[in-house]
Short mmCIF file of C-alpha atoms in Angstrom, two decimals:
data_model
loop_
_atom_site.label_atom_id
_atom_site.label_comp_id
_atom_site.label_asym_id
_atom_site.label_seq_id
_atom_site.Cartn_x
_atom_site.Cartn_y
_atom_site.Cartn_z
CA MET A 1 -6.59 43.06 72.71
CA VAL A 2 -8.51 42.61 69.48
CA GLU A 3 -6.80 42.92 66.40
CA HIS A 4 -8.99 45.25 63.99
CA MET A 5 -10.31 43.64 60.38
CA THR A 6 -10.96 44.63 56.92
CA TYR A 7 -13.60 42.24 55.26
CA THR A 8 -15.14 41.91 51.27
CA LYS A 9 -19.06 42.00 51.98
CA VAL A 10 -19.65 38.40 52.13
CA GLU A 11 -16.53 37.74 54.99
CA ALA A 12 -18.13 41.21 56.36
CA LYS A 13 -21.50 39.25 56.14
CA ASN A 14 -20.89 35.70 57.14
CA THR A 15 -17.68 36.45 59.73
CA VAL A 16 -17.98 37.08 63.18
CA ASP A 17 -17.27 39.72 64.35
CA PRO A 18 -15.87 39.26 68.38
CA ILE A 19 -15.48 42.73 68.83
CA TRP A 20 -19.32 43.38 68.50
CA GLN A 21 -19.08 39.96 70.19
CA ALA A 22 -16.90 41.80 73.42
CA MET A 23 -19.43 44.63 73.65
CA ARG A 24 -22.64 42.28 73.97
CA ARG A 25 -20.99 40.84 76.63
CA ASP A 26 -20.42 43.36 77.93
CA ALA A 27 -23.96 44.84 77.64
CA GLU A 28 -25.85 41.94 79.32
CA HIS A 29 -23.57 42.99 81.66
CA TRP A 30 -23.99 46.11 82.72
CA LEU A 31 -27.37 45.44 81.27
CA VAL A 32 -27.99 43.68 85.18
CA GLU A 33 -25.75 45.95 86.89
CA GLU A 34 -27.35 49.54 86.42
CA THR A 35 -30.56 48.77 85.52
CA ALA A 36 -31.74 52.21 84.88
CA LEU A 37 -29.66 51.64 81.46
CA ALA A 38 -31.67 49.35 80.40
CA SER A 39 -33.72 50.37 77.66
CA TRP A 40 -31.32 52.05 76.08
CA LEU A 41 -28.76 49.09 76.50
CA GLN A 42 -30.94 47.37 74.48
CA THR A 43 -32.46 49.61 72.31
CA ALA A 44 -28.51 50.90 71.38
CA VAL A 45 -27.14 47.30 71.28
CA LEU A 46 -28.75 44.10 72.59
CA GLU A 47 -31.74 44.81 69.98
CA GLN A 48 -28.76 45.96 67.23
CA ASP A 49 -28.34 43.08 64.40
CA SER A 50 -23.91 44.03 64.38
CA PHE A 51 -21.43 46.56 64.82
CA GLN A 52 -22.23 48.62 61.23
CA THR A 53 -26.28 48.56 62.42
CA ALA A 54 -25.42 49.56 66.14
CA LEU A 55 -22.89 52.79 65.00
CA ALA A 56 -25.15 54.13 62.41
CA PHE A 57 -27.85 54.00 65.86
CA LEU A 58 -25.77 55.59 68.38
CA LEU A 59 -24.63 58.60 65.99
CA SER A 60 -28.90 59.44 64.84
CA ALA A 61 -30.02 59.34 68.45
CA LYS A 62 -27.30 61.54 69.07
CA LEU A 63 -27.79 63.39 65.85
CA GLY A 64 -31.22 63.47 65.98
CA SER A 65 -32.16 67.06 65.81
CA SER A 66 -35.29 69.81 64.74
CA GLU A 67 -33.90 69.13 61.28
CA ILE A 68 -33.29 65.78 60.32
CA ASN A 69 -35.00 63.28 63.07
CA PRO A 70 -32.62 60.39 64.16
CA LEU A 71 -35.09 57.89 62.46
CA SER A 72 -34.63 59.72 58.24
CA LEU A 73 -31.14 60.72 60.24
CA TYR A 74 -29.83 56.63 60.97
CA GLN A 75 -31.16 55.78 57.51
CA ILE A 76 -28.51 57.96 56.15
CA LEU A 77 -25.73 57.46 58.42
CA TYR A 78 -26.64 53.79 57.33
CA GLU A 79 -25.56 54.00 54.03
CA PRO A 80 -22.15 55.09 53.67
CA ILE A 81 -21.42 52.57 56.43
CA SER A 82 -23.70 49.79 54.72
CA GLN A 83 -21.27 51.09 51.65
CA ASP A 84 -17.76 51.27 52.30
CA LEU A 85 -15.62 48.95 54.81
CA ASP A 86 -12.86 51.38 55.40
CA ILE A 87 -15.48 53.55 57.60
CA ILE A 88 -15.92 50.28 60.09
CA ALA A 89 -12.63 49.40 59.46
CA SER A 90 -11.21 52.38 60.46
CA ALA A 91 -14.31 52.81 62.90
CA ARG A 92 -13.02 49.57 64.48
CA ALA A 93 -9.45 50.64 65.00
CA ASP A 94 -9.72 54.01 66.58
CA LEU A 95 -12.23 51.75 69.28
CA SER A 96 -9.21 50.17 69.85
CA ALA A 97 -7.02 52.71 69.95
CA THR A 98 -9.15 54.48 72.46
CA TYR A 99 -8.93 50.85 74.34
CA GLU A 100 -5.24 50.08 74.14
CA ARG A 101 -4.41 53.73 75.30
CA ASP A 102 -6.70 55.32 77.62
CA PRO A 103 -5.90 53.88 80.81
CA ALA A 104 -9.71 55.12 81.61
CA CYS A 105 -11.35 53.13 80.35
CA ASN A 106 -11.95 49.34 80.74
CA SER A 107 -14.11 47.86 77.88
CA TYR A 108 -14.66 48.16 74.24
CA LEU A 109 -18.60 49.11 74.52
CA GLU A 110 -17.70 51.99 76.50
CA PRO A 111 -15.96 54.43 74.49
CA PHE A 112 -18.61 53.42 71.73
CA ILE A 113 -21.53 54.82 74.52
CA PHE A 114 -20.13 57.42 75.98
CA TYR A 115 -16.59 58.54 74.19
CA LYS A 116 -18.04 61.74 72.68
CA GLY A 117 -14.82 61.48 70.87
CA TYR A 118 -15.09 58.08 69.28
CA GLN A 119 -18.34 59.73 68.38
CA ALA A 120 -17.55 62.28 66.48
CA VAL A 121 -14.55 60.97 64.65
CA GLN A 122 -17.30 58.64 63.02
CA ALA A 123 -19.88 60.77 62.15
CA TYR A 124 -16.76 62.58 60.58
CA ARG A 125 -15.78 59.64 58.50
CA ILE A 126 -19.11 59.60 57.65
CA ALA A 127 -19.52 63.43 56.67
CA HIS A 128 -15.61 62.10 54.63
CA TRP A 129 -17.77 60.33 52.34
CA MET A 130 -20.84 61.96 51.14
CA TRP A 131 -18.28 65.07 51.02
CA HIS A 132 -16.53 62.41 48.46
CA GLN A 133 -20.20 61.76 46.88
CA GLY A 134 -20.83 65.06 45.97
CA ARG A 135 -23.29 65.60 49.20
CA LYS A 136 -21.29 68.10 50.48
CA THR A 137 -24.71 70.40 51.91
CA LEU A 138 -25.74 67.39 53.76
CA ALA A 139 -21.60 66.29 54.50
CA GLN A 140 -21.77 70.12 55.99
CA TYR A 141 -25.13 69.98 58.56
CA ILE A 142 -22.93 66.15 60.10
CA GLN A 143 -19.87 68.49 60.59
CA SER A 144 -22.17 71.32 62.07
CA ARG A 145 -24.36 68.62 64.67
CA VAL A 146 -20.68 66.82 65.84
CA SER A 147 -20.20 70.91 66.66
CA GLU A 148 -22.81 71.75 68.35
CA THR A 149 -23.26 68.11 70.27
CA PHE A 150 -19.80 66.62 70.62
CA GLN A 151 -17.45 71.04 70.74
CA VAL A 152 -15.55 68.82 67.90
CA ASP A 153 -15.10 70.39 64.63
CA ILE A 154 -13.76 68.28 61.68
CA HIS A 155 -14.08 69.55 58.47
CA PRO A 156 -14.94 66.29 55.68
CA ALA A 157 -12.64 67.43 53.73
CA ALA A 158 -9.68 66.11 56.21
CA LYS A 159 -7.81 63.09 55.38
CA ILE A 160 -8.12 61.02 58.65
CA GLY A 161 -5.70 57.67 58.71
CA LYS A 162 -7.39 54.58 60.70
CA GLY A 163 -6.86 53.89 64.74
CA ILE A 164 -7.52 57.68 66.62
CA MET A 165 -8.55 58.49 69.30
CA LEU A 166 -9.38 61.68 70.85
CA ASP A 167 -8.85 61.29 74.32
CA HIS A 168 -11.23 64.52 76.08
CA ALA A 169 -11.92 65.80 73.11
CA THR A 170 -13.20 68.81 73.86
CA GLY A 171 -12.55 71.95 71.86
CA VAL A 172 -11.22 69.11 68.65
CA VAL A 173 -10.49 71.59 65.78
CA ILE A 174 -9.19 69.60 62.13
CA GLY A 175 -9.14 72.09 59.04
CA GLU A 176 -10.42 71.85 55.13
CA THR A 177 -7.12 70.43 54.19
CA ALA A 178 -5.36 68.57 57.06
CA ILE A 179 -3.57 64.78 56.47
CA LEU A 180 -3.19 62.72 60.30
CA GLY A 181 -1.34 59.14 59.02
CA ASP A 182 -2.68 55.82 61.57
CA SER A 183 -2.46 56.15 64.52
CA VAL A 184 -2.87 59.45 65.70
CA SER A 185 -3.88 60.56 69.27
CA LEU A 186 -5.31 64.02 70.65
CA LEU A 187 -5.70 65.78 73.93
CA HIS A 188 -8.76 68.20 74.06
CA GLY A 189 -8.05 71.11 72.93
CA VAL A 190 -5.97 70.42 70.13
CA THR A 191 -6.17 72.77 66.51
CA LEU A 192 -4.55 71.59 63.29
CA GLY A 193 -5.09 75.61 61.07
CA GLY A 194 -4.24 77.90 59.31
CA THR A 195 -2.51 80.74 59.93
CA GLY A 196 -5.08 83.01 58.52
CA LYS A 197 -3.60 84.11 55.29
CA ASP A 198 -3.53 81.32 53.27
CA ARG A 199 -4.98 80.12 50.96
CA GLY A 200 -5.78 77.00 49.55
CA ASP A 201 -3.69 73.70 51.62
CA ARG A 202 -3.37 75.24 54.06
CA HIS A 203 -3.42 73.42 56.93
CA PRO A 204 -1.21 70.46 59.04
CA LYS A 205 -0.01 67.31 58.00
CA ILE A 206 0.90 65.36 60.97
CA GLY A 207 2.53 61.58 60.39
CA THR A 208 1.94 58.33 61.48
CA GLY A 209 2.27 57.39 65.42
CA THR A 210 3.06 60.96 66.37
CA MET A 211 1.01 62.62 69.73
CA ILE A 212 -0.67 65.79 70.16
CA GLY A 213 -0.83 66.78 73.64
CA ALA A 214 -2.93 68.95 75.38
CA GLY A 215 -4.15 72.88 74.54
CA ALA A 216 -1.87 72.15 71.59
CA ALA A 217 -2.03 74.31 68.10
CA VAL A 218 -0.18 73.40 64.64
CA LEU A 219 -0.48 76.13 62.18
CA GLY A 220 -0.50 76.10 58.50
CA ASN A 221 1.11 73.38 56.01
CA ILE A 222 3.35 72.32 57.68
CA THR A 223 5.04 68.73 58.73
CA VAL A 224 5.04 67.01 61.43
CA GLY A 225 6.73 63.94 61.22
CA ASN A 226 5.64 59.73 62.11
CA CYS A 227 6.51 59.21 65.76
CA CYS A 228 6.06 63.15 66.98
CA ARG A 229 5.25 64.65 70.50
CA ILE A 230 4.22 68.34 70.77
CA GLY A 231 4.12 68.98 74.32
CA ALA A 232 0.73 70.79 75.57
CA GLY A 233 -0.20 73.48 75.04
CA SER A 234 2.74 74.79 72.94
CA VAL A 235 2.12 76.63 69.41
CA VAL A 236 3.79 74.89 65.98
CA VAL A 237 4.41 76.81 62.53
CA LYS A 238 7.31 75.39 61.41
CA ASP A 239 7.94 71.34 60.82
CA VAL A 240 8.77 68.92 62.94
CA PRO A 241 11.62 65.92 61.87
CA ASN A 242 9.99 61.86 62.77
CA ASN A 243 10.38 61.14 66.08
CA THR A 244 10.82 64.40 67.42
CA SER A 245 9.61 66.05 70.68
CA VAL A 246 8.53 69.89 70.59
CA ALA A 247 7.37 72.17 73.20
CA GLY A 248 6.85 75.38 74.08
CA ILE A 249 5.78 79.01 71.98
CA PRO A 250 6.88 78.66 69.53
CA ALA A 251 7.98 75.13 69.64
CA THR A 252 11.22 73.99 69.80
CA GLU A 253 12.82 70.84 69.58
CA ILE A 254 13.83 69.07 73.37
CA GLY A 255 15.21 65.84 71.24
CA GLU A 256 13.83 62.29 70.65
CA SER A 257 10.77 61.11 70.96
CA LEU A 258 12.06 57.98 72.62
CA CYS A 259 10.31 55.79 71.55
CA ASP A 260 8.71 54.14 68.87
CA GLN A 261 5.22 55.20 68.41
CA PRO A 262 4.73 58.83 71.64
CA ALA A 263 0.42 57.50 70.35
CA MET A 264 0.44 54.17 71.50
CA SER A 265 2.21 55.09 74.69
CA MET A 266 0.18 58.63 76.25
CA ASP A 267 3.81 59.70 77.53
CA GLN A 268 3.84 63.06 77.94
CA LYS A 269 6.19 64.23 80.49
CA PHE A 270 9.40 65.95 79.23
#
């Protein structure tokens, strides 16, 4: 395991990045192993100067369109990546989280290149930066492209911590006033939505270390505590205390979460 790190601007420029070095080694190995991907690996990883430029290149290649071509989008995306060190610290933490929690993941490069959940969250982080810079139209454009490309819809005003894993990711929806703590895991089809009746602060608040199973819906301005487990297909419409497992429609408490960090263990047996 490689710990994610935060740097000052000087340190970020001069420090060897172990995650980036591991990604480059894997790309060199893959290039020999699968020549059909050689050109892509060279361009997306081996010709890039840093994790930062690689992330901007990857997202611009995925999200570029007839409205904004990939080259122009690269310049747009690289601005926040280069200015806000928290974006890159979060991107590294998310990458580590996916590598550590997903048993199908064998390297840091796999989620970076192939996992749309990881890519969608990083695009959200850039859109979130744009939103708070007053560039809300551009933020919404990025949100729209992420939805079209990855089938993941995260409002740029939502607040999401570090060490996030979206496993499979298809159909994940996170509303405008939702808040997620650090080290949260969401599986495909999860909705963090409103009830359809309220305005203003109307979306769930999810605590640190919580795991939400596939197809679950958490609705309304409710709080799911730290280190909780929400069973697949559940509909949660009321607060969930810390360290609690819930399941069902509507979800009811079925006991303690049985571990310190359900998002880490990913144990979905209830």
